[in-house]
Amino acid sequence: MFDQVREIMLNYVDVREDEITPETRFLADLQMNSLDIMTMVGEMEDTFGVTIETEDLNDIFTVQDLLDYLAEIM
Amino acid sequence: MNQNRLLIKPEAVESFTTLYEIMTHARDTYPTQTAYRQPEGKEEEQTVTFAGFASMVESLRAALINRGFGGKHIALFGEASIEWIAVYVAVVSGVGVCVPIDKELPPETIVTQMNFSDSELVFCSARGLRKLQKCLPDCPAVNDAVVMRKNAVSAVPGAERVCTLADLIAEGEALLKEKGSAALPAVIDPDALAVIIFTSGTTGANKGVMLSNRNVMGTLRGCARLLHYPETSISVLPVNHSYELHAHLMSCMYCGTTVSLNDDLKHMLRNLERFAPEMSCMVPLMLDLIVRRMKKQIAEKGLEKTFARTVKLSNALLKTGVDLRRRLFKDLLAPLGGNLRMIICGGAALSQETIDFLKNIGIQVYNGYGITECAPVAAVNPSAGTRRFSVGYVLPTMEVRIQDPDAGGNGEIQVRGDNVMLGYYKAPADTAQVFTEDGWFRTGDIGRIDRDGYLYISGRLKNLIILPNGKNICPEELEEALMKRIPYIKECVVMADDANTGLYAVCYLDPDFRASHGLADEAAAKAFMQADFNAYNSSEPGFKRLTDFSIRDTEFEKSTTHKIQRFKIAGVNQKKEAQTHV
């Protein structure tokens, strides 16, 4: 799933593929803004067929946090 | 084809002073035309005609008056929906005072706003109910709740009485059948308080901007005179914002435009493609995202040079009156539905490069300037001719002056006219502060006006941070919250980075705390604070989250009045400063 998540993330950030690791932080490392994150989450909902609650995003800081969350709801 | 829409000439409705008149005008002029389209999942949708919408509004007005809510303050909470808009129009049409609440706010702020605004009834969407339930027990004056977009509802903690919107509409329909127009409010005073919209204040607490129907109509009449609204549009901004609500949704009703409602910010791109609108109102952040994705699409196919050549050719043809942009760039426009040709942009500064890129491929951006206190549009580039780097003409419903201009003509922008608010709710001192002795509203923004009447913004007098998503951030509010949450921060300053995309905190920690916890080393202090910083972010809505922070070893330099001198803070580009400590 990490590869799929990273592929979607690359639509929103201008970094090399190997610069995204499970430890990467969305805000501090990638400087993603709130709209990038929301739109990216919408794309992940479509890709993985899940519904991601906006409120749940409050506890997601790193790529690993997101992977754990997706694994939990899928 | 909506031929009726072409009959709408601004001068024909110049005399209108209330939103109710606009609604009845829309009902009578294009009754069978679709007013709103609302997605129900990925495939289905709910629609309502202008006549159907007016019928909902009338039923709600009758039911609210019958239940004794005439003159009361009524909170409105939830995502954009046909029901949300109907409740808004109903409440401001002679029933009471509407208080739109931002659904993204943390529960304690929602409680503060509902209590401060003296709300006695709350309308809440089914999706917002979980959050609202946490708030109502702390709102003693709110005894009634109406749930929108839900078929049935059981008890809601903190509310004595609860019903669905459908119940209320059915009740109103029965009343209208029985009593006719006698069931409706007798008069609508265009100058009476109709809406309280919360905006960022400079003293920590949000301020409630009081608007009348005449204020709102100032924006509608002004925008309709400067802009030609097309037949279809999509609403993607938060509905509780004055900009989306008045400059877009209400203006579209005024012009007979069908609006599709985006059900969630997450689905903005999906719904743009699905509803294929001709227009939208957006904030710079959205335009930046759209342009970035288009550039990526071009780069991935290795078409940068081809694109540049095509733009050159297209612009040359445009000069001869041949417009092939929609055909030449159809692959780029397709993900936006293929019809998008007009975006009104406001809320924050927008780069001219973004405007130029979109214009080159066939999307005209009408950049504007507004402030909640002006209901909210103060200026917008007109359809008749946009001007580069300008935020357009000041609306013809207002007067503008530049106070104490410098050699370059720049000074504080001051306005007066129909759009200007009644004042701040329960804050006469704050109100007095923003009006001059001769009655002009001080916007707090600095700008100049050129020979032809176009306005240019060049700076800001207040500390407000305006993010590209249009959210106004009062840094003092965040600093106070951060220091409350992390008590060992002695002083801190929150700022935006140079690109204005992120919020950063520079913190000075209590030296005794650092000494007693072995945090003399800066990196150790930062590592120690990181967990508390993350916990703070978790409790804040997305737009108030801080991207990063740095620790400084010395107190901030203060003025003689003991205020931190923000402009003297070392490393104004605090983003770089913060990154060096990561």
XYZ file of C-alpha atoms in Angstrom:
656
model
C 0.000 0.000 0.000
C 2.948 2.301 0.660
C 3.768 2.409 -3.064
C 0.182 3.386 -3.968
C 0.082 6.066 -1.280
C 3.409 7.451 -2.422
C 2.266 7.517 -6.046
C -0.770 9.600 -5.102
C 1.342 11.881 -2.910
C 3.632 12.609 -5.839
C 0.693 14.332 -7.562
C 0.839 16.995 -4.860
C 4.486 17.485 -3.972
C 7.516 18.222 -6.035
C 10.007 15.750 -4.533
C 11.800 12.630 -5.733
C 10.102 9.296 -5.073
C 12.858 8.187 -2.666
C 12.371 11.328 -0.577
C 9.022 9.997 0.644
C 9.482 7.444 3.420
C 7.111 6.211 6.155
C 8.702 8.769 8.512
C 8.034 11.723 6.179
C 5.883 14.415 7.755
C 3.218 16.011 5.547
C 3.511 19.514 6.954
C 7.062 19.946 8.192
C 8.915 17.888 5.562
C 6.779 18.288 2.448
C 5.232 21.703 3.192
C 1.861 20.402 2.006
C -0.985 22.811 2.641
C -4.426 21.910 3.991
C -6.034 21.808 0.520
C -3.290 19.514 -0.836
C -3.930 17.132 2.038
C -7.715 17.219 1.677
C -7.593 16.685 -2.082
C -5.027 13.919 -1.706
C -7.280 12.226 0.854
C -10.188 12.458 -1.621
C -8.043 10.720 -4.235
C -7.124 8.009 -1.727
C -10.810 7.471 -0.925
C -11.444 6.815 -4.622
C -8.378 4.579 -5.004
C -8.926 2.440 -1.904
C -12.737 2.574 -1.825
C -12.888 3.907 1.739
C -14.284 6.956 3.515
C -11.772 8.990 5.458
C -13.316 11.248 8.102
C -11.890 14.769 8.101
C -11.726 14.769 11.899
C -9.491 11.687 11.848
C -6.871 13.640 9.918
C -6.058 15.561 13.101
C -3.976 12.640 14.365
C -2.151 11.958 11.122
C 1.245 13.611 10.911
C 3.431 11.168 8.988
C 3.055 8.806 6.042
C 3.207 5.885 8.503
C 0.295 7.384 10.487
C -1.716 7.428 7.260
C -0.746 3.852 6.340
C -1.776 2.646 9.813
C -5.084 4.498 9.541
C -5.829 3.084 6.086
C -4.955 -0.442 7.246
C -7.385 -0.017 10.142
C -10.375 1.125 8.076
C -9.889 -1.138 5.058
C -30.524 27.185 -22.811
C -31.580 29.573 -20.133
C -32.936 32.459 -22.156
C -34.623 34.058 -19.168
C -31.289 34.742 -17.562
C -30.466 37.178 -20.320
C -33.411 39.309 -19.240
C -31.768 40.070 -15.917
C -30.388 43.555 -16.163
C -28.886 44.991 -12.989
C -30.821 48.230 -13.309
C -34.085 46.238 -13.347
C -33.416 45.036 -9.808
C -31.595 48.070 -8.476
C -34.498 48.794 -6.187
C -34.252 45.428 -4.408
C -33.089 45.784 -0.819
C -33.641 42.296 0.616
C -32.633 38.728 -0.213
C -36.311 37.797 -0.068
C -37.003 40.021 -3.069
C -34.175 38.295 -4.937
C -35.596 34.882 -4.106
C -39.134 35.766 -5.234
C -37.717 37.397 -8.349
C -35.849 34.158 -9.178
C -38.981 32.108 -8.427
C -41.148 34.216 -10.728
C -38.634 34.663 -13.545
C -37.333 31.106 -13.989
C -39.547 28.845 -11.887
C -38.737 25.550 -13.604
C -35.012 26.090 -13.888
C -32.679 24.153 -11.591
C -31.376 26.339 -8.798
C -29.114 23.794 -7.036
C -27.628 20.363 -7.755
C -26.389 18.380 -4.799
C -24.407 15.125 -5.021
C -25.800 12.095 -3.221
C -22.832 9.734 -3.329
C -20.758 9.357 -6.469
C -23.577 8.829 -8.965
C -26.873 10.198 -7.676
C -27.878 13.797 -7.113
C -30.692 15.848 -5.629
C -31.920 18.951 -7.444
C -34.354 21.744 -6.742
C -35.851 24.363 -9.048
C -36.031 28.045 -8.153
C -39.786 27.587 -7.507
C -39.154 24.534 -5.328
C -36.458 26.350 -3.392
C -38.742 29.349 -2.768
C -41.440 26.990 -1.549
C -39.016 25.468 0.997
C -38.069 28.940 2.197
C -41.692 30.057 2.606
C -42.596 26.935 4.565
C -39.630 27.429 6.868
C -40.508 31.068 7.460
C -44.069 30.129 8.410
C -42.993 27.300 10.712
C -40.315 29.358 12.485
C -42.701 32.226 13.144
C -45.342 29.760 14.375
C -42.850 28.208 16.806
C -42.055 31.599 18.282
C -38.616 32.140 16.749
C -39.488 35.553 15.309
C -36.689 37.973 16.231
C -34.514 35.182 17.692
C -30.887 34.425 16.878
C -30.573 31.151 15.016
C -27.282 29.289 14.527
C -26.662 27.396 11.297
C -24.083 24.620 11.294
C -23.045 22.197 8.567
C -21.700 21.669 5.080
C -23.139 23.375 1.986
C -26.508 21.931 1.053
C -29.800 23.006 -0.479
C -31.250 22.854 3.032
C -28.507 25.045 4.523
C -29.113 27.744 1.904
C -32.902 27.558 2.325
C -32.609 27.990 6.097
C -30.293 30.957 5.626
C -32.642 32.763 3.234
C -35.660 31.941 5.420
C -34.110 33.248 8.651
C -32.850 36.529 7.164
C -36.233 37.097 5.463
C -38.076 38.677 8.354
C -37.752 35.780 10.812
C -34.694 36.533 12.937
C -30.912 36.761 12.870
C -28.867 33.995 11.246
C -25.523 33.001 12.765
C -23.556 30.772 10.364
C -20.970 28.719 12.276
C -17.829 27.185 10.751
C -18.170 23.398 10.987
C -14.385 22.992 11.139
C -14.026 24.830 14.451
C -13.181 22.937 17.639
C -16.189 22.318 19.946
C -15.118 24.911 22.535
C -15.070 27.675 19.899
C -18.464 26.591 18.583
C -19.810 26.856 22.137
C -18.262 30.314 22.545
C -19.758 31.569 19.293
C -23.239 30.150 19.943
C -23.331 31.609 23.449
C -21.823 34.952 22.483
C -24.266 35.359 19.588
C -27.244 34.623 21.910
C -28.438 31.811 19.651
C -31.580 30.021 20.851
C -32.082 27.525 18.057
C -29.563 25.598 15.990
C -29.917 24.037 12.559
C -27.382 21.266 12.098
C -26.567 18.892 9.250
C -26.731 15.163 9.958
C -22.958 14.994 9.369
C -22.312 17.781 11.859
C -24.502 16.294 14.576
C -21.729 14.269 16.260
C -19.688 17.416 16.815
C -22.649 19.564 17.820
C -23.730 17.063 20.449
C -20.496 17.753 22.305
C -21.355 21.465 22.345
C -25.036 21.754 23.190
C -24.829 20.857 26.911
C -22.627 23.972 27.273
C -25.063 26.235 25.404
C -27.825 26.832 27.990
C -29.840 29.206 25.785
C -30.084 26.731 22.895
C -33.061 24.542 23.701
C -34.082 23.595 20.185
C -32.272 21.763 17.418
C -33.346 21.029 13.852
C -31.428 18.361 11.969
C -31.027 18.842 8.227
C -30.661 16.020 5.696
C -31.914 13.280 7.995
C -35.231 11.387 7.837
C -35.671 10.808 11.525
C -33.954 11.978 14.662
C -33.987 10.855 18.269
C -33.029 12.939 21.290
C -30.036 15.271 21.082
C -28.201 15.784 24.408
C -28.490 19.393 25.526
C -31.571 20.179 23.408
C -35.058 20.043 24.930
C -36.777 19.785 21.580
C -35.468 18.292 18.363
C -36.973 17.671 14.935
C -35.910 17.187 11.331
C -35.967 19.911 8.722
C -38.513 17.853 6.806
C -40.837 17.998 9.856
C -40.466 21.752 9.973
C -41.141 22.167 6.261
C -44.252 19.955 6.479
C -45.461 22.033 9.411
C -44.908 25.226 7.424
C -46.715 23.847 4.378
C -49.750 23.044 6.514
C -49.698 26.524 8.052
C -49.508 28.182 4.643
C -52.412 26.055 3.433
C -54.468 27.039 6.409
C -53.568 30.693 6.841
C -52.017 31.748 3.539
C -49.646 34.712 3.700
C -50.927 35.528 7.198
C -48.592 32.735 8.393
C -45.544 34.636 7.146
C -43.568 37.477 8.751
C -45.359 40.747 8.001
C -42.372 42.920 7.164
C -38.698 42.642 6.343
C -36.703 45.652 7.462
C -33.742 45.959 5.051
C -31.733 47.862 7.648
C -32.314 45.551 10.612
C -29.657 43.117 11.811
C -30.058 39.922 9.758
C -26.733 38.045 9.969
C -23.848 37.726 12.407
C -20.707 36.353 10.774
C -17.671 35.648 12.909
C -14.307 36.881 11.740
C -10.813 36.876 13.200
C -10.302 39.614 15.734
C -7.018 41.191 16.717
C -7.628 40.834 20.439
C -7.749 37.050 20.557
C -11.507 36.522 20.446
C -13.423 36.308 17.186
C -15.637 39.254 16.402
C -19.237 39.005 15.204
C -19.789 41.153 12.128
C -23.389 42.396 12.026
C -24.902 42.656 8.546
C -28.312 43.787 7.327
C -30.117 42.781 4.159
C -29.103 46.130 2.663
C -25.422 45.369 3.361
C -25.663 42.001 1.606
C -27.599 43.506 -1.280
C -24.776 46.019 -1.703
C -22.477 43.127 -2.631
C -25.082 41.482 -4.867
C -25.962 44.644 -6.765
C -22.343 45.700 -7.091
C -21.147 42.288 -8.337
C -24.030 41.970 -10.805
C -23.138 45.331 -12.312
C -19.488 44.404 -12.793
C -19.670 40.685 -13.632
C -21.639 38.565 -16.088
C -22.553 35.365 -14.289
C -22.859 32.351 -16.632
C -25.552 29.649 -16.535
C -23.758 27.096 -14.350
C -21.411 27.281 -11.409
C -20.020 25.132 -8.600
C -19.719 26.040 -4.930
C -16.471 24.769 -3.396
C -15.766 27.205 -0.542
C -17.157 26.939 3.001
C -20.753 28.102 2.883
C -20.528 29.993 6.183
C -18.034 32.440 4.675
C -19.508 35.725 3.566
C -17.557 35.512 0.293
C -19.051 32.178 -0.779
C -22.456 32.901 0.648
C -23.018 36.372 -0.758
C -20.606 36.907 -3.652
C -21.383 33.469 -5.041
C -24.512 31.661 -3.860
C -26.759 34.685 -3.386
C -25.371 36.454 -6.467
C -26.070 33.345 -8.539
C -29.670 33.344 -7.308
C -29.830 37.000 -8.350
C -28.619 36.097 -11.842
C -30.477 32.794 -12.302
C -27.350 30.652 -12.338
C -27.600 26.935 -11.507
C -25.140 26.072 -8.733
C -23.788 22.592 -8.031
C -22.773 22.077 -4.422
C -19.513 20.355 -3.552
C -20.299 17.969 -0.702
C -16.780 17.976 0.755
C -13.538 19.828 0.097
C -11.968 16.391 -0.407
C -14.159 15.921 -3.475
C -13.540 19.279 -5.143
C -11.687 17.885 -8.176
C -14.076 14.945 -8.530
C -17.116 17.251 -8.485
C -15.590 19.787 -10.862
C -15.221 17.002 -13.412
C -18.651 15.584 -12.638
C -20.718 18.783 -12.775
C -18.650 20.505 -15.492
C -19.521 24.073 -14.425
C -18.669 27.232 -16.342
C -17.803 29.170 -13.226
C -16.669 28.966 -9.617
C -15.596 31.209 -6.772
C -12.264 30.151 -5.332
C -9.380 31.210 -3.148
C -5.764 31.403 -4.411
C -4.845 28.059 -2.846
C -7.332 26.305 -5.126
C -6.076 28.029 -8.258
C -2.511 27.174 -7.285
C -3.459 23.496 -6.894
C -5.218 23.442 -10.267
C -2.289 25.121 -12.030
C 0.276 22.871 -10.327
C -1.584 19.773 -11.463
C -1.838 21.079 -15.012
C 1.880 21.838 -15.103
C 2.601 18.343 -13.812
C 0.339 16.884 -16.504
C 2.309 18.822 -19.141
C 5.683 17.837 -17.665
C 4.836 14.139 -17.328
C 4.121 13.991 -21.049
C 7.256 16.000 -21.843
C 5.159 18.661 -23.549
C 6.610 21.818 -21.999
C 7.983 23.183 -25.263
C 4.874 22.239 -27.245
C 2.714 23.916 -24.612
C 4.761 27.121 -24.711
C 4.563 27.223 -28.528
C 0.811 26.576 -28.500
C 0.242 29.370 -25.979
C 2.197 31.749 -28.217
C 0.163 30.747 -31.259
C -3.124 30.893 -29.359
C -2.410 34.381 -28.005
C -1.437 35.600 -31.482
C -4.727 34.272 -32.847
C -6.610 35.909 -29.969
C -5.317 39.284 -31.091
C -6.987 38.702 -34.445
C -10.238 37.757 -32.728
C -9.888 33.985 -33.113
C -10.237 32.131 -29.817
C -9.180 28.482 -30.083
C -8.104 28.081 -26.456
C -10.817 25.661 -25.427
C -9.997 23.399 -28.339
C -6.212 23.695 -28.083
C -6.104 23.041 -24.345
C -9.030 20.671 -23.999
C -6.876 17.951 -22.419
C -5.913 20.318 -19.614
C -9.479 21.553 -19.158
C -11.060 18.082 -19.212
C -10.269 17.178 -15.554
C -12.175 20.353 -14.572
C -15.202 19.221 -16.536
C -14.233 20.968 -19.761
C -16.514 24.007 -19.421
C -14.783 26.080 -16.741
C -14.105 29.541 -18.155
C -14.569 31.974 -15.274
C -13.263 32.016 -11.698
C -13.878 34.809 -9.243
C -10.964 34.783 -6.848
C -10.684 36.512 -3.509
C -9.838 35.978 0.114
C -6.071 36.373 -0.217
C -3.365 37.634 -2.531
C -3.175 35.829 -5.870
C -0.108 35.717 -8.088
C -0.397 37.300 -11.516
C 1.496 34.300 -12.927
C -1.400 32.021 -11.944
C -3.935 34.396 -13.501
C -1.890 34.561 -16.711
C -1.466 30.776 -16.939
C -5.200 30.187 -16.634
C -6.056 32.982 -19.057
C -3.707 31.435 -21.620
C -5.691 28.190 -21.603
C -9.132 29.826 -21.599
C -10.061 30.444 -17.958
C -10.544 34.087 -17.045
C -9.807 34.868 -13.404
C -11.604 37.866 -11.914
C -9.477 38.794 -8.960
C -11.205 40.753 -6.229
C -10.851 42.152 -2.754
C -13.171 41.865 0.176
C -13.520 41.948 3.904
C -16.287 40.374 5.991
C -17.175 43.847 7.294
C -18.146 44.814 3.704
C -20.513 41.838 3.198
C -17.774 41.074 1.869
C -16.913 42.303 -1.655
C -15.305 45.732 -1.871
C -13.766 45.467 -5.354
C -13.598 43.024 -8.254
C -12.170 43.015 -11.741
C -15.069 43.579 -14.132
C -16.086 41.355 -17.034
C -15.653 44.418 -19.236
C -11.897 44.433 -18.662
C -9.531 42.982 -16.094
C -6.315 44.751 -15.199
C -3.081 42.970 -14.283
C -1.994 43.141 -10.616
C -5.229 44.943 -9.679
C -8.108 43.688 -7.521
C -10.479 45.578 -9.792
C -13.046 48.307 -9.482
C -14.528 49.292 -6.163
C -18.180 48.194 -6.300
C -20.493 50.918 -7.566
C -22.512 50.503 -4.361
C -19.616 51.968 -2.341
C -17.358 54.968 -2.136
C -13.644 54.588 -1.541
C -10.853 56.905 -0.415
C -7.166 56.462 0.269
C -6.268 58.006 3.607
C -3.008 59.949 3.895
C -1.446 58.619 0.673
C 2.333 58.514 0.392
C 4.306 59.670 -2.653
C 3.279 56.497 -4.519
C -0.399 57.111 -3.756
C -0.539 54.299 -1.165
C -2.527 54.759 2.015
C -5.203 53.062 4.063
C -8.228 52.018 2.013
C -11.376 53.451 3.571
C -14.888 52.788 2.280
C -18.480 53.720 2.958
C -21.790 52.775 1.409
C -24.435 50.054 1.394
C -21.990 47.186 1.901
C -20.462 48.431 5.144
C -21.530 46.480 8.245
C -23.721 47.742 11.067
C -20.899 47.084 13.557
C -19.421 44.293 15.697
C -21.897 42.419 17.866
C -21.748 43.449 21.523
C -18.437 45.242 20.918
C -19.082 48.992 20.580
C -15.475 49.886 21.391
C -14.163 47.628 18.598
C -16.781 49.108 16.259
C -15.789 52.673 17.106
C -12.158 51.809 16.435
C -12.767 50.777 12.816
C -14.830 53.812 11.819
C -13.393 57.279 11.281
C -15.032 60.309 12.846
C -16.640 61.174 9.521
C -18.140 57.693 9.139
C -15.739 55.853 6.822
C -14.841 52.207 7.483
C -11.121 51.637 7.979
C -10.269 48.387 6.170
C -6.786 48.165 7.707
C -5.434 47.390 4.231
C -3.102 49.654 2.304
C -3.514 50.336 -1.381
C -3.815 52.824 -4.204
C -6.251 53.593 -6.992
C -5.079 54.251 -10.536
C -6.342 56.894 -12.916
C -9.070 54.580 -14.280
C -10.413 53.613 -10.870
C -8.718 50.213 -10.450
C -7.645 49.330 -6.914
C -4.248 47.814 -6.011
C -3.466 46.290 -2.602
C 0.038 46.822 -1.317
C 0.019 45.937 2.381
C -1.757 45.617 5.676
C -1.817 47.714 8.825
C -2.850 44.898 11.174
C -1.086 41.659 12.116
C -3.676 39.456 10.473
C -2.218 36.559 8.457
C -4.284 35.818 5.374
C -3.576 32.339 4.071
C -4.046 31.460 0.394
C -7.181 29.491 1.339
C -8.759 32.775 2.430
C -8.700 31.896 6.115
C -7.792 34.861 8.270
C -5.482 33.947 11.082
C -5.039 36.228 14.017
C -1.488 35.335 15.217
C -2.205 36.608 18.732
C -5.059 34.092 19.041
C -2.799 31.170 18.117
C 0.015 32.401 20.343
C -2.356 32.588 23.300
C -3.692 29.081 22.602
C -0.211 27.624 22.168
C 1.069 29.151 25.424
C -2.026 27.951 27.259
C -1.490 24.410 25.985
C 2.285 24.393 26.585
C 2.770 26.356 29.805
C 6.580 26.346 29.699
C 6.522 28.587 26.594
C 7.162 32.033 28.009
C 6.759 33.990 24.800
C 6.007 33.062 21.228
C 5.303 34.617 17.882
C 3.306 32.953 15.112
C 4.044 34.017 11.558
C 3.490 32.923 7.982
C 6.434 31.972 5.802
C 7.447 34.045 2.788
C 5.260 31.972 0.474
C 2.433 32.408 2.994
C 1.547 28.718 2.854
C 2.450 27.650 6.368
C 2.262 28.943 9.928
C 5.351 28.831 12.111
C 5.952 29.513 15.756
C 9.123 30.951 17.203
C 9.159 30.148 20.931
C 11.094 31.414 23.920
C 10.884 28.838 26.721
C 10.937 29.509 30.445
C 14.706 29.452 31.257
C 14.107 27.880 34.711
C 12.099 25.080 33.119
C 14.840 24.460 30.590
C 17.488 24.393 33.313
C 15.552 22.070 35.607
C 14.793 19.657 32.762
C 18.294 19.605 31.301
C 17.189 21.355 28.137
C 19.983 23.889 27.821
C 20.772 22.544 24.381
C 18.433 23.990 21.729
C 17.999 20.696 19.886
C 17.131 18.927 23.151
C 14.561 21.611 23.978
C 12.971 21.230 20.552
C 12.866 17.453 20.809
C 11.267 17.769 24.268
C 8.570 20.157 23.039
C 7.729 18.206 19.847
C 5.163 15.877 21.493
C 3.322 18.792 23.138
C 3.429 20.656 19.848
C 1.859 17.667 18.043
C -0.831 17.398 20.708
C -1.626 21.088 20.249
C -1.960 20.606 16.479
C -4.301 17.641 16.954
C -6.706 19.841 18.859
C -6.811 22.625 16.271
C -8.714 22.735 12.963
C -6.549 22.123 9.887
C -6.191 25.752 8.897
C -4.918 26.738 12.346
C -2.296 24.007 12.535
C 1.298 25.073 12.827
C 3.712 23.561 10.357
C 6.763 23.744 12.581
C 8.442 25.697 15.356
C 11.850 26.846 16.457
C 13.306 27.695 19.849
C 15.126 30.916 20.553
C 17.411 31.544 23.485
C 16.564 35.160 24.163
C 13.401 37.070 24.932
C 11.750 38.974 22.099
C 12.511 42.653 21.734
C 9.639 44.747 23.111
C 8.273 48.210 22.449
C 7.814 50.753 25.235
C 4.281 49.398 25.667
C 5.787 45.909 26.203
C 4.476 44.590 22.914
C 6.711 42.225 20.982
C 8.140 44.029 17.977
C 7.255 41.456 15.357
C 9.041 43.166 12.523
C 12.319 42.942 14.460
C 12.239 39.182 14.879
C 15.446 37.702 13.516
C 15.007 35.621 10.398
C 11.676 36.815 9.094
C 11.686 33.747 6.918
C 11.083 31.638 9.984
C 10.398 28.616 7.808
C 14.087 28.352 7.047
C 14.919 29.078 10.654
C 12.642 26.292 11.813
C 13.934 23.833 9.274
C 17.487 24.179 10.453
C 16.407 22.626 13.741
C 14.502 19.667 12.319
